[in-house]
Short mmCIF file of C-alpha atoms and ligand atoms in Angstrom, two decimals:
data_model
loop_
_atom_site.label_atom_id
_atom_site.label_comp_id
_atom_site.label_asym_id
_atom_site.label_seq_id
_atom_site.Cartn_x
_atom_site.Cartn_y
_atom_site.Cartn_z
CA MET A 1 79.47 66.31 134.67
CA THR A 2 82.70 66.64 132.52
CA GLU A 3 84.23 70.13 132.11
CA SER A 4 83.44 70.13 128.16
CA ALA A 5 79.84 69.57 129.08
CA ILE A 6 79.38 73.06 130.89
CA ALA A 7 79.23 75.15 127.75
CA ALA A 8 79.85 78.73 128.00
CA PRO A 9 76.86 80.91 126.97
CA PRO A 10 77.22 82.12 123.38
CA LEU A 11 76.67 85.78 122.62
CA ARG A 12 73.01 86.05 121.86
CA LEU A 13 71.59 88.50 119.31
CA ALA A 14 68.26 89.94 118.55
CA PRO A 15 67.41 91.23 114.92
CA SER A 16 68.46 94.83 114.72
CA ALA A 17 66.07 97.63 115.08
CA PHE A 18 67.50 98.77 111.58
CA ALA A 19 65.76 95.55 110.27
CA ARG A 20 62.25 96.74 111.28
CA LEU A 21 62.81 99.69 108.76
CA GLY A 22 61.65 97.22 106.04
CA PRO A 23 62.81 95.31 102.90
CA ARG A 24 63.62 98.65 100.96
CA PHE A 25 66.59 99.20 103.33
CA PHE A 26 68.43 95.90 102.93
CA THR A 27 68.64 92.29 101.55
CA ALA A 28 68.71 89.50 103.94
CA LEU A 29 71.31 86.66 103.41
CA ALA A 30 73.67 84.48 105.23
CA PRO A 31 77.48 84.93 105.32
CA ALA A 32 79.44 82.99 102.83
CA PRO A 33 81.40 79.97 104.61
CA LEU A 34 84.93 80.68 105.32
CA PRO A 35 87.19 77.67 104.82
CA ALA A 36 89.29 76.53 107.66
CA PRO A 37 89.03 79.68 110.03
CA TYR A 38 91.53 80.39 112.52
CA TRP A 39 91.92 83.12 115.09
CA VAL A 40 93.89 86.20 114.47
CA GLY A 41 93.01 88.47 117.30
CA ARG A 42 90.31 89.24 120.02
CA SER A 43 89.66 92.27 122.06
CA ALA A 44 89.08 90.93 125.59
CA ALA A 45 88.12 94.49 126.59
CA LEU A 46 85.39 94.87 124.25
CA ALA A 47 84.08 91.60 125.03
CA ARG A 48 84.06 92.48 128.67
CA GLU A 49 81.97 95.44 127.80
CA MET A 50 79.53 93.61 125.72
CA GLY A 51 79.05 91.09 128.55
CA ILE A 52 80.58 88.21 126.39
CA ASP A 53 81.78 85.09 128.31
CA PRO A 54 85.42 84.96 127.67
CA ASP A 55 85.40 81.16 127.68
CA TRP A 56 82.85 81.24 124.84
CA LEU A 57 85.06 83.76 122.85
CA GLY A 58 87.73 81.47 122.94
CA SER A 59 85.61 78.53 121.63
CA ASP A 60 85.40 76.75 118.27
CA ASP A 61 81.55 78.01 118.21
CA ALA A 62 82.75 81.54 118.40
CA LEU A 63 85.34 80.85 115.62
CA GLN A 64 82.82 79.58 113.44
CA ALA A 65 80.12 82.22 114.12
CA PHE A 66 82.69 85.19 113.60
CA GLY A 67 84.11 83.44 110.33
CA GLY A 68 80.83 83.33 108.97
CA ASN A 69 80.43 79.64 109.12
CA ALA A 70 77.49 79.49 111.67
CA LEU A 71 75.03 82.04 112.78
CA LEU A 72 74.89 83.37 116.25
CA PRO A 73 71.55 82.50 118.17
CA GLY A 74 68.88 85.24 117.32
CA SER A 75 70.83 86.77 114.45
CA ALA A 76 69.14 87.71 111.19
CA PRO A 77 71.84 88.82 108.88
CA LEU A 78 71.43 91.38 106.32
CA ALA A 79 73.20 93.62 103.88
CA SER A 80 72.20 97.28 103.82
CA VAL A 81 71.84 99.62 100.70
CA TYR A 82 73.26 103.01 100.66
CA SER A 83 74.54 105.62 97.97
CA GLY A 84 77.32 108.22 98.43
CA HIS A 85 79.60 110.68 96.98
CA GLN A 86 83.08 109.30 96.41
CA PHE A 87 85.89 111.64 95.85
CA GLY A 88 83.37 114.51 95.37
CA VAL A 89 81.29 112.93 92.66
CA TRP A 90 77.92 111.10 92.97
CA ALA A 91 78.43 107.35 92.90
CA GLY A 92 74.94 106.29 92.78
CA GLN A 93 74.14 103.07 94.74
CA LEU A 94 76.70 101.40 96.89
CA GLY A 95 75.77 99.34 99.97
CA ASP A 96 77.38 96.86 102.35
CA GLY A 97 79.14 94.98 99.62
CA ARG A 98 81.19 92.82 101.94
CA ALA A 99 79.51 93.42 105.28
CA LEU A 100 76.55 91.89 107.01
CA LEU A 101 74.64 93.21 110.02
CA LEU A 102 74.01 90.29 112.13
CA GLY A 103 71.62 91.91 114.67
CA GLU A 104 72.20 93.55 118.00
CA THR A 105 73.14 92.68 121.58
CA PRO A 106 70.83 93.19 124.56
CA GLY A 107 72.86 96.36 125.16
CA GLY A 108 71.72 97.73 121.89
CA LEU A 109 75.01 97.32 120.15
CA GLU A 110 74.96 96.20 116.35
CA VAL A 111 77.21 93.30 115.46
CA GLN A 112 78.58 93.30 111.87
CA LEU A 113 80.79 91.03 109.89
CA LYS A 114 83.12 92.73 107.49
CA GLY A 115 84.67 90.45 104.43
CA SER A 116 81.88 87.76 104.84
CA GLY A 117 81.19 87.39 101.18
CA LEU A 118 79.36 88.59 98.16
CA THR A 119 76.14 90.67 98.66
CA PRO A 120 73.85 92.23 96.02
CA TYR A 121 75.87 95.46 96.51
CA SER A 122 79.39 94.01 95.89
CA ARG A 123 79.34 95.34 92.50
CA MET A 124 82.53 94.09 90.66
CA ALA A 125 84.31 93.15 93.81
CA ASP A 126 84.55 89.84 95.67
CA GLY A 127 82.83 90.44 99.06
CA ARG A 128 86.06 89.64 100.99
CA ALA A 129 88.67 91.62 102.99
CA VAL A 130 92.39 90.87 103.25
CA LEU A 131 94.17 89.99 106.38
CA ARG A 132 96.42 92.96 106.26
CA SER A 133 93.47 95.42 106.10
CA SER A 134 91.41 93.53 108.78
CA ILE A 135 94.45 93.62 111.25
CA ARG A 136 94.71 97.25 110.63
CA GLU A 137 90.98 97.98 111.20
CA PHE A 138 90.91 95.83 114.10
CA LEU A 139 93.88 97.33 116.03
CA VAL A 140 92.93 101.07 115.10
CA SER A 141 89.29 100.68 116.21
CA GLU A 142 90.47 99.59 119.70
CA ALA A 143 93.45 102.16 119.63
CA MET A 144 90.99 105.11 118.85
CA GLN A 145 88.40 104.10 121.57
CA ALA A 146 91.39 104.23 123.98
CA LEU A 147 92.29 107.59 122.84
CA SER A 148 88.54 108.43 123.39
CA ILE A 149 87.86 109.28 119.71
CA PRO A 150 84.36 108.20 118.71
CA THR A 151 84.87 105.02 116.63
CA THR A 152 83.28 101.83 115.49
CA ARG A 153 84.88 98.96 117.69
CA ALA A 154 86.32 95.61 116.66
CA LEU A 155 85.69 92.64 118.68
CA CYS A 156 87.87 90.04 116.75
CA VAL A 157 89.53 89.19 113.38
CA VAL A 158 89.19 85.50 112.07
CA GLY A 159 91.53 84.55 109.21
CA SER A 160 91.57 81.84 106.45
CA ASP A 161 94.04 80.52 103.86
CA LEU A 162 91.36 81.48 101.16
CA PRO A 163 93.22 83.35 98.49
CA VAL A 164 91.92 86.85 97.78
CA ARG A 165 93.39 88.74 94.71
CA ARG A 166 94.32 92.47 95.24
CA GLU A 167 97.58 93.93 93.67
CA THR A 168 98.91 90.60 94.70
CA VAL A 169 97.35 87.30 95.99
CA GLU A 170 96.36 87.65 99.58
CA THR A 171 94.56 85.69 102.11
CA ALA A 172 90.93 86.36 103.54
CA ALA A 173 89.93 87.66 106.94
CA VAL A 174 86.76 88.57 108.65
CA VAL A 175 86.30 91.54 111.15
CA THR A 176 83.56 91.69 113.58
CA ARG A 177 82.71 95.26 113.99
CA VAL A 178 80.52 96.56 116.73
CA ALA A 179 78.73 100.06 116.90
CA PRO A 180 75.27 101.44 118.08
CA SER A 181 74.81 102.04 114.38
CA PHE A 182 76.35 101.59 111.14
CA ILE A 183 74.19 104.18 109.36
CA ARG A 184 76.10 106.55 107.14
CA PHE A 185 75.34 109.84 105.45
CA GLY A 186 75.01 107.65 102.23
CA HIS A 187 72.04 105.79 103.45
CA PHE A 188 70.21 109.15 103.66
CA GLU A 189 71.61 110.14 100.36
CA HIS A 190 70.37 106.91 98.86
CA PHE A 191 66.69 107.40 99.80
CA SER A 192 66.62 110.95 99.12
CA HIS A 193 68.28 110.76 95.67
CA SER A 194 65.95 108.04 94.55
CA GLY A 195 62.96 109.72 95.52
CA GLN A 196 62.02 107.37 98.34
CA HIS A 197 60.87 110.10 100.60
CA ALA A 198 58.61 107.89 102.90
CA GLU A 199 61.83 105.63 103.42
CA LEU A 200 63.94 108.77 104.01
CA LYS A 201 61.52 109.87 106.64
CA ALA A 202 61.34 106.28 108.24
CA LEU A 203 65.07 106.49 108.26
CA ALA A 204 65.33 109.81 109.86
CA ASP A 205 62.88 108.88 112.44
CA HIS A 206 64.68 105.84 113.36
CA VAL A 207 68.02 107.68 114.00
CA ILE A 208 66.17 110.39 115.94
CA GLU A 209 64.23 107.80 118.07
CA ARG A 210 67.36 105.73 118.92
CA PHE A 211 70.26 108.29 119.09
CA TYR A 212 69.04 111.90 118.99
CA PRO A 213 65.76 111.58 121.09
CA ALA A 214 65.91 115.41 122.08
CA CYS A 215 65.37 116.20 118.43
CA ARG A 216 61.94 115.16 118.60
CA ALA A 217 60.83 118.23 120.62
CA ALA A 218 62.34 120.72 118.19
CA ALA A 219 60.39 122.96 115.91
CA ASP A 220 61.86 121.22 112.90
CA PRO A 221 63.20 117.89 114.15
CA TYR A 222 65.11 116.88 110.97
CA ALA A 223 66.85 120.37 110.99
CA ALA A 224 67.71 119.68 114.54
CA LEU A 225 69.05 116.25 113.61
CA LEU A 226 71.35 117.77 110.96
CA GLY A 227 72.37 120.31 113.55
CA GLN A 228 73.41 117.42 116.05
CA VAL A 229 75.17 115.51 113.39
CA THR A 230 77.23 118.71 112.50
CA GLU A 231 78.10 119.12 116.02
CA ARG A 232 79.41 115.49 116.45
CA THR A 233 81.21 115.65 113.20
CA ALA A 234 82.89 118.91 114.07
CA ARG A 235 84.13 117.48 117.41
CA LEU A 236 85.28 114.50 115.62
CA LEU A 237 87.31 116.23 113.27
CA ALA A 238 88.75 118.27 116.10
CA GLN A 239 89.89 114.99 117.61
CA TRP A 240 91.45 113.68 114.58
CA GLN A 241 93.32 116.83 113.80
CA ALA A 242 94.81 117.07 117.25
CA VAL A 243 95.99 113.70 117.34
CA GLY A 244 96.99 113.68 113.78
CA PHE A 245 94.88 111.12 112.18
CA MET A 246 94.07 110.81 108.43
CA HIS A 247 91.23 108.91 107.47
CA GLY A 248 92.16 108.81 103.76
CA VAL A 249 88.78 108.05 102.38
CA MET A 250 86.27 110.61 103.34
CA ASN A 251 83.54 109.83 101.05
CA THR A 252 79.89 110.43 102.18
CA ASP A 253 79.35 106.48 102.42
CA ASN A 254 82.12 106.67 105.02
CA MET A 255 80.65 109.23 107.16
CA SER A 256 78.77 108.00 110.36
CA ILE A 257 75.48 109.47 111.32
CA LEU A 258 76.64 109.07 115.00
CA GLY A 259 79.79 110.87 114.24
CA LEU A 260 82.03 107.82 114.78
CA THR A 261 85.19 107.03 112.85
CA ILE A 262 83.98 104.38 110.34
CA ASP A 263 85.62 102.42 107.55
CA TYR A 264 89.21 102.46 108.10
CA GLY A 265 91.24 101.78 104.90
CA PRO A 266 94.32 103.64 104.18
CA PHE A 267 94.27 105.66 107.37
CA GLN A 268 97.53 106.93 108.82
CA PHE A 269 98.71 108.65 111.98
CA MET A 270 100.98 111.53 111.16
CA ASP A 271 104.84 110.95 111.42
CA GLY A 272 106.76 113.89 110.48
CA PHE A 273 104.22 117.03 110.61
CA ASP A 274 103.09 117.73 107.20
CA PRO A 275 99.76 119.48 106.88
CA GLY A 276 99.38 118.44 103.23
CA HIS A 277 100.24 114.87 103.73
CA VAL A 278 98.07 112.55 101.59
CA CYS A 279 97.95 109.02 103.34
CA ASN A 280 95.82 107.32 100.54
CA HIS A 281 98.14 106.33 97.76
CA SER A 282 95.11 106.46 95.29
CA ASP A 283 94.10 109.96 96.28
CA SER A 284 96.08 111.47 93.42
CA SER A 285 94.52 114.94 93.70
CA GLY A 286 95.08 115.19 97.48
CA ARG A 287 91.31 115.68 98.07
CA TYR A 288 91.72 114.09 101.53
CA ALA A 289 94.84 115.40 102.75
CA PHE A 290 95.22 115.86 106.24
CA ASP A 291 94.66 119.62 106.33
CA GLN A 292 91.65 119.30 104.08
CA GLN A 293 89.70 116.92 106.42
CA PRO A 294 87.64 119.55 108.21
CA ALA A 295 86.55 121.25 105.05
CA VAL A 296 85.73 117.73 103.54
CA ALA A 297 83.68 116.98 106.60
CA HIS A 298 81.91 120.18 106.00
CA TRP A 299 81.28 119.31 102.27
CA ASN A 300 79.89 116.08 103.41
CA LEU A 301 77.68 117.62 105.95
CA CYS A 302 76.25 119.78 102.96
CA ALA A 303 75.68 116.59 101.10
CA LEU A 304 73.69 115.10 104.09
CA GLY A 305 71.79 118.56 104.39
CA GLN A 306 70.90 118.29 100.69
CA ALA A 307 69.59 114.61 101.24
CA LEU A 308 67.59 115.83 104.20
CA LEU A 309 66.03 118.72 102.29
CA PRO A 310 62.62 116.70 101.53
CA LEU A 311 62.10 116.69 105.30
CA ILE A 312 63.25 119.91 106.36
CA GLY A 313 61.13 123.13 106.11
CA GLY A 314 63.35 125.01 103.69
CA ARG A 315 66.90 125.21 102.48
CA GLU A 316 67.44 128.20 104.87
CA ARG A 317 66.92 126.01 107.87
CA ALA A 318 69.34 123.17 106.51
CA ILE A 319 71.98 126.01 105.96
CA ALA A 320 71.40 127.36 109.34
CA ALA A 321 71.88 123.72 110.90
CA ILE A 322 75.34 123.23 109.16
CA GLU A 323 76.39 126.74 109.54
CA PRO A 324 77.81 126.39 113.03
CA PHE A 325 80.38 123.77 111.85
CA ALA A 326 83.20 126.25 111.58
CA ASP A 327 83.01 127.80 114.91
CA LEU A 328 82.04 124.19 116.52
CA TYR A 329 85.09 122.70 114.85
CA GLY A 330 87.36 125.90 115.73
CA ASP A 331 86.41 125.94 119.34
CA ALA A 332 86.75 122.25 119.88
CA LEU A 333 90.14 122.14 118.15
CA ALA A 334 91.26 124.97 120.32
CA ALA A 335 90.25 123.25 123.40
CA ARG A 336 92.17 120.06 122.18
CA MET A 337 95.44 121.92 121.32
CA ALA A 338 95.23 123.99 124.56
CA ALA A 339 94.96 120.62 126.53
CA LYS A 340 97.96 119.30 124.46
CA LEU A 341 99.98 122.33 125.62
CA GLY A 342 98.53 121.58 129.32
CA PHE A 343 96.16 124.59 129.39
CA ALA A 344 93.00 123.99 131.06
CA ARG A 345 91.24 126.77 128.95
CA ALA A 346 91.59 127.74 125.29
CA THR A 347 92.39 131.48 125.21
CA PRO A 348 93.39 133.63 122.21
CA ALA A 349 97.06 133.77 123.46
CA VAL A 350 97.02 129.96 123.79
CA GLY A 351 95.44 129.83 120.28
CA ALA A 352 98.21 132.03 118.93
CA LEU A 353 100.93 129.83 120.89
CA ALA A 354 99.75 126.67 119.26
CA ASP A 355 99.54 128.30 115.70
CA ALA A 356 103.16 129.39 115.90
CA LEU A 357 104.08 125.89 117.16
CA LEU A 358 102.34 123.93 114.18
CA ALA A 359 103.90 126.50 111.85
CA LEU A 360 107.39 125.35 113.36
CA LEU A 361 106.66 121.82 113.47
CA ALA A 362 105.48 122.01 109.56
CA ARG A 363 108.67 123.77 108.70
CA GLU A 364 110.87 121.21 110.35
CA ARG A 365 108.73 118.13 109.61
CA THR A 366 109.05 117.43 113.21
CA ASP A 367 107.76 114.00 114.40
CA TYR A 368 104.26 114.85 115.63
CA PRO A 369 103.47 112.14 118.22
CA ILE A 370 107.17 111.99 119.40
CA PHE A 371 107.29 115.74 119.77
CA TRP A 372 104.10 116.29 121.97
CA ARG A 373 104.99 113.17 124.06
CA ARG A 374 108.43 114.54 124.72
CA LEU A 375 107.06 117.90 125.54
CA ALA A 376 104.60 116.44 128.02
CA ARG A 377 107.19 114.38 129.72
CA GLN A 378 109.65 117.41 129.78
CA MET A 379 106.86 119.58 131.31
CA ALA A 380 106.14 116.91 133.89
CA GLY A 381 109.75 116.18 134.79
CA THR A 382 109.33 112.56 133.99
CA GLY A 383 112.49 112.03 131.90
CA GLY A 384 112.66 111.16 128.39
CA GLU A 385 114.79 112.79 125.46
CA PRO A 386 115.09 116.59 125.30
CA VAL A 387 112.64 118.15 122.97
CA ARG A 388 115.17 120.50 121.67
CA ASP A 389 117.16 117.71 119.96
CA LEU A 390 113.98 117.30 117.71
CA PHE A 391 114.85 120.64 115.93
CA VAL A 392 117.40 121.72 113.47
CA ASP A 393 116.45 125.39 113.95
CA ARG A 394 117.20 125.32 117.61
CA ALA A 395 116.94 129.26 117.91
CA ALA A 396 113.28 129.02 116.71
CA TRP A 397 112.73 126.32 119.12
CA ASP A 398 114.11 128.30 122.08
CA ALA A 399 111.91 131.40 121.03
CA TRP A 400 108.78 129.49 121.13
CA LEU A 401 109.52 127.72 124.41
CA LEU A 402 110.25 131.20 126.06
CA GLN A 403 106.76 132.47 124.84
CA TYR A 404 105.27 129.14 126.17
CA GLN A 405 107.02 129.52 129.59
CA GLU A 406 105.94 133.21 129.82
CA LEU A 407 102.36 132.21 129.02
CA ILE A 408 102.42 129.60 131.68
CA GLY A 409 104.03 132.08 134.21
CA HIS A 410 100.96 134.41 133.73
CA ASP A 411 98.73 131.90 135.33
CA PRO A 412 100.54 128.97 136.56
CA SER A 413 97.32 127.40 138.27
CA GLY A 414 95.80 127.35 134.73
CA HIS A 415 98.58 124.86 133.38
CA SER A 416 98.91 121.02 134.22
CA PRO A 417 101.69 118.89 132.94
CA ASP A 418 99.64 115.96 133.95
CA LEU A 419 96.96 117.03 131.57
CA MET A 420 99.65 116.82 128.85
CA LEU A 421 100.56 113.27 129.85
CA LYS A 422 96.87 112.34 129.64
CA THR A 423 96.34 114.07 126.34
CA ASN A 424 99.57 113.15 124.23
CA PRO A 425 99.95 109.47 123.60
CA ALA A 426 103.05 107.71 124.10
CA ILE A 427 101.95 105.27 121.34
CA VAL A 428 99.72 105.51 118.27
CA LEU A 429 99.19 102.76 115.65
CA ARG A 430 101.71 104.19 113.06
CA ASN A 431 101.91 102.30 109.72
CA HIS A 432 105.02 100.58 110.43
CA LEU A 433 103.75 98.98 113.71
CA ALA A 434 100.69 97.77 111.99
CA GLU A 435 102.95 96.33 109.18
CA GLN A 436 104.99 94.45 111.75
CA ALA A 437 102.12 92.77 113.34
CA ILE A 438 100.74 92.00 109.86
CA ALA A 439 104.15 90.37 108.79
CA ARG A 440 104.10 88.20 111.75
CA ALA A 441 100.41 87.20 111.61
CA LYS A 442 101.22 86.22 107.89
CA LEU A 443 103.38 83.62 109.41
CA LYS A 444 100.53 82.60 112.01
CA ASP A 445 102.20 84.42 114.77
CA PHE A 446 99.80 86.63 116.49
CA GLY A 447 101.93 87.41 119.58
CA LEU A 448 102.93 90.71 118.44
CA LEU A 449 99.28 91.77 117.41
CA GLN A 450 98.04 90.88 120.79
CA ASP A 451 100.95 92.77 122.79
CA LEU A 452 100.58 95.67 120.47
CA LEU A 453 96.60 95.84 121.05
CA GLY A 454 97.53 95.72 124.91
CA ALA A 455 99.69 98.78 124.51
CA LEU A 456 97.27 100.50 122.34
CA GLU A 457 94.67 100.04 124.90
CA ARG A 458 96.85 102.08 127.20
CA PRO A 459 98.08 104.81 124.85
CA PHE A 460 98.96 107.23 127.74
CA ASP A 461 101.12 104.88 129.59
CA GLU A 462 104.96 104.32 128.76
CA HIS A 463 105.66 100.97 127.36
CA PRO A 464 109.29 100.50 128.46
CA ALA A 465 109.65 97.02 127.40
CA HIS A 466 109.01 98.05 123.73
CA PRO A 467 110.77 101.46 123.35
CA ASP A 468 110.60 101.20 119.50
CA TRP A 469 106.73 101.43 119.54
CA ALA A 470 107.10 105.07 120.79
CA GLY A 471 110.12 105.79 118.61
CA PHE A 472 110.71 106.97 115.28
CA PRO A 473 109.33 105.08 112.32
CA PRO A 474 112.18 103.07 110.60
CA ASP A 475 113.30 104.33 107.09
CA TRP A 476 111.42 101.47 105.42
CA ALA A 477 108.28 102.86 106.75
CA SER A 478 108.40 105.92 104.29
CA HIS A 479 108.01 103.63 101.41
CA ILE A 480 105.06 101.91 102.86
CA GLN A 481 102.02 102.73 100.43
CA ILE A 482 98.59 102.23 101.47
CA SER A 483 95.91 102.17 98.92
CA CYS A 484 92.23 101.83 98.79
CA SER A 485 92.57 98.09 97.98
CA SER A 486 91.63 96.35 101.14
P1 AMP B 5 85.10 101.80 100.94
O1 AMP B 5 85.27 103.10 100.41
O2 AMP B 5 86.23 100.83 101.04
O3 AMP B 5 84.37 101.72 102.29
O4 AMP B 5 84.02 100.96 100.04
C1 AMP B 5 83.26 101.56 98.89
C2 AMP B 5 82.18 100.63 98.68
O5 AMP B 5 82.73 99.45 97.88
C3 AMP B 5 81.34 100.06 99.78
O6 AMP B 5 80.02 99.82 99.23
C4 AMP B 5 81.79 98.68 100.00
O7 AMP B 5 81.06 97.85 100.51
C5 AMP B 5 82.35 98.13 98.68
N1 AMP B 5 83.54 97.40 98.62
C6 AMP B 5 84.68 97.68 98.93
N2 AMP B 5 85.53 96.56 98.76
C7 AMP B 5 84.69 95.46 98.52
C8 AMP B 5 85.13 94.30 98.15
N3 AMP B 5 86.09 93.62 98.32
N4 AMP B 5 83.81 93.35 97.91
C9 AMP B 5 82.71 93.88 97.83
N5 AMP B 5 82.36 95.17 98.00
C10 AMP B 5 83.28 96.12 98.40
MG1 MG B 6 83.08 102.22 103.07
#
């Protein structure tokens, strides 16, 4: 037998459990062909987790399947319908305008193509995604995962020279996304606001059955579901805020019912600390500014609660389910900030210290990731540049540091520099890093993209071969404008 005759087994899918919800939930359709597809990037780590044969993932069969030119065995592609509030306004029916759910893996993970052509929900758009935004989504999905921040995953990106018109003419790409479910708050809003309450109940039962089974035993399972989603969303937001992540388009159709980060568009990691920073160039009112994100998440949970009202025994129960958000978020954030400072426990004194620090960072616009990593390395004694050099107002820094040291001195066993090194990443996917990988990828050079992915998969390690990846953004980076167009 020749080597080529031993075919590596392909990824086999089964129709997703979502498909069993019935035709009111989706339209079945095949992806549009993608001319002359080529590989842009693949995540070997996710492939391993999914049990995908690495030889097959490198094959032309896989390239055709993830480009949308062939169907994986067992798949039954569909575009789902949802609705949502966009920028605070009811937007009516939306849906997977350029995404297709292919099916699910034996391990219960849904596999979705994004950018795979027109669907009945494409509205005025073209059903495609551009290479630039596809690379950003691919890299950040895996970066967030490595930071232990709940997220949809990305298995690979396939490119094509097919022209796609945005502000300028770009080229098309398809991202393969993976998650236990892509159900959004907007799915619930869709069936609720259109009066399809049997479908609303079927959807809620599906989500409870698969993802929140403990809710079944509750006195009011749907209020319990809302409570669980509130909890996960609060924790997610605490993680975003602590790491300095901005989503950019927190519409209810971009909110995962599993509390995952979903639909990466104009996202950004904080550079110089500016609580009011707006990363989405199209967000002129600053609705989704960094410091607004927790309040927006709460607002979105209220929209979800409103949608679930037909199933919940009374408005009071819905309000009671969402009400813990502020405390859950506050506690989760306090725990995160304490860990960033190396404290095992979040006490009021640690909280006051963290607040004073954030106020100082905001006043000085101190580079957020660099500050935290330098502090971690300084406390751990592993070298690096002095933290103090980051500040213009050195007296203010010295005063804060003194308080910090005093607090550590009260209970040295409650402080761990190692925890700081494992909590404050050396590398995050800043806009300029993504831009560099994109620029090279446009020239069909994917080496930087793959190297960057490798570093982002180990964000708490130092990457001495690439000091610039952990360094300050270059001057040109401040001119990068990321709009909603993707
Ligand atoms: P977003 O806020 O980018 O997640 O997208 C909002 C809505 O627009 C969703 O229903 C998307 O499926 C849809 N959409 C965005 N871009 C496109 C596109 N190029 N083609 C079709 N639908 C799109
Ligand atoms: Mg979206």
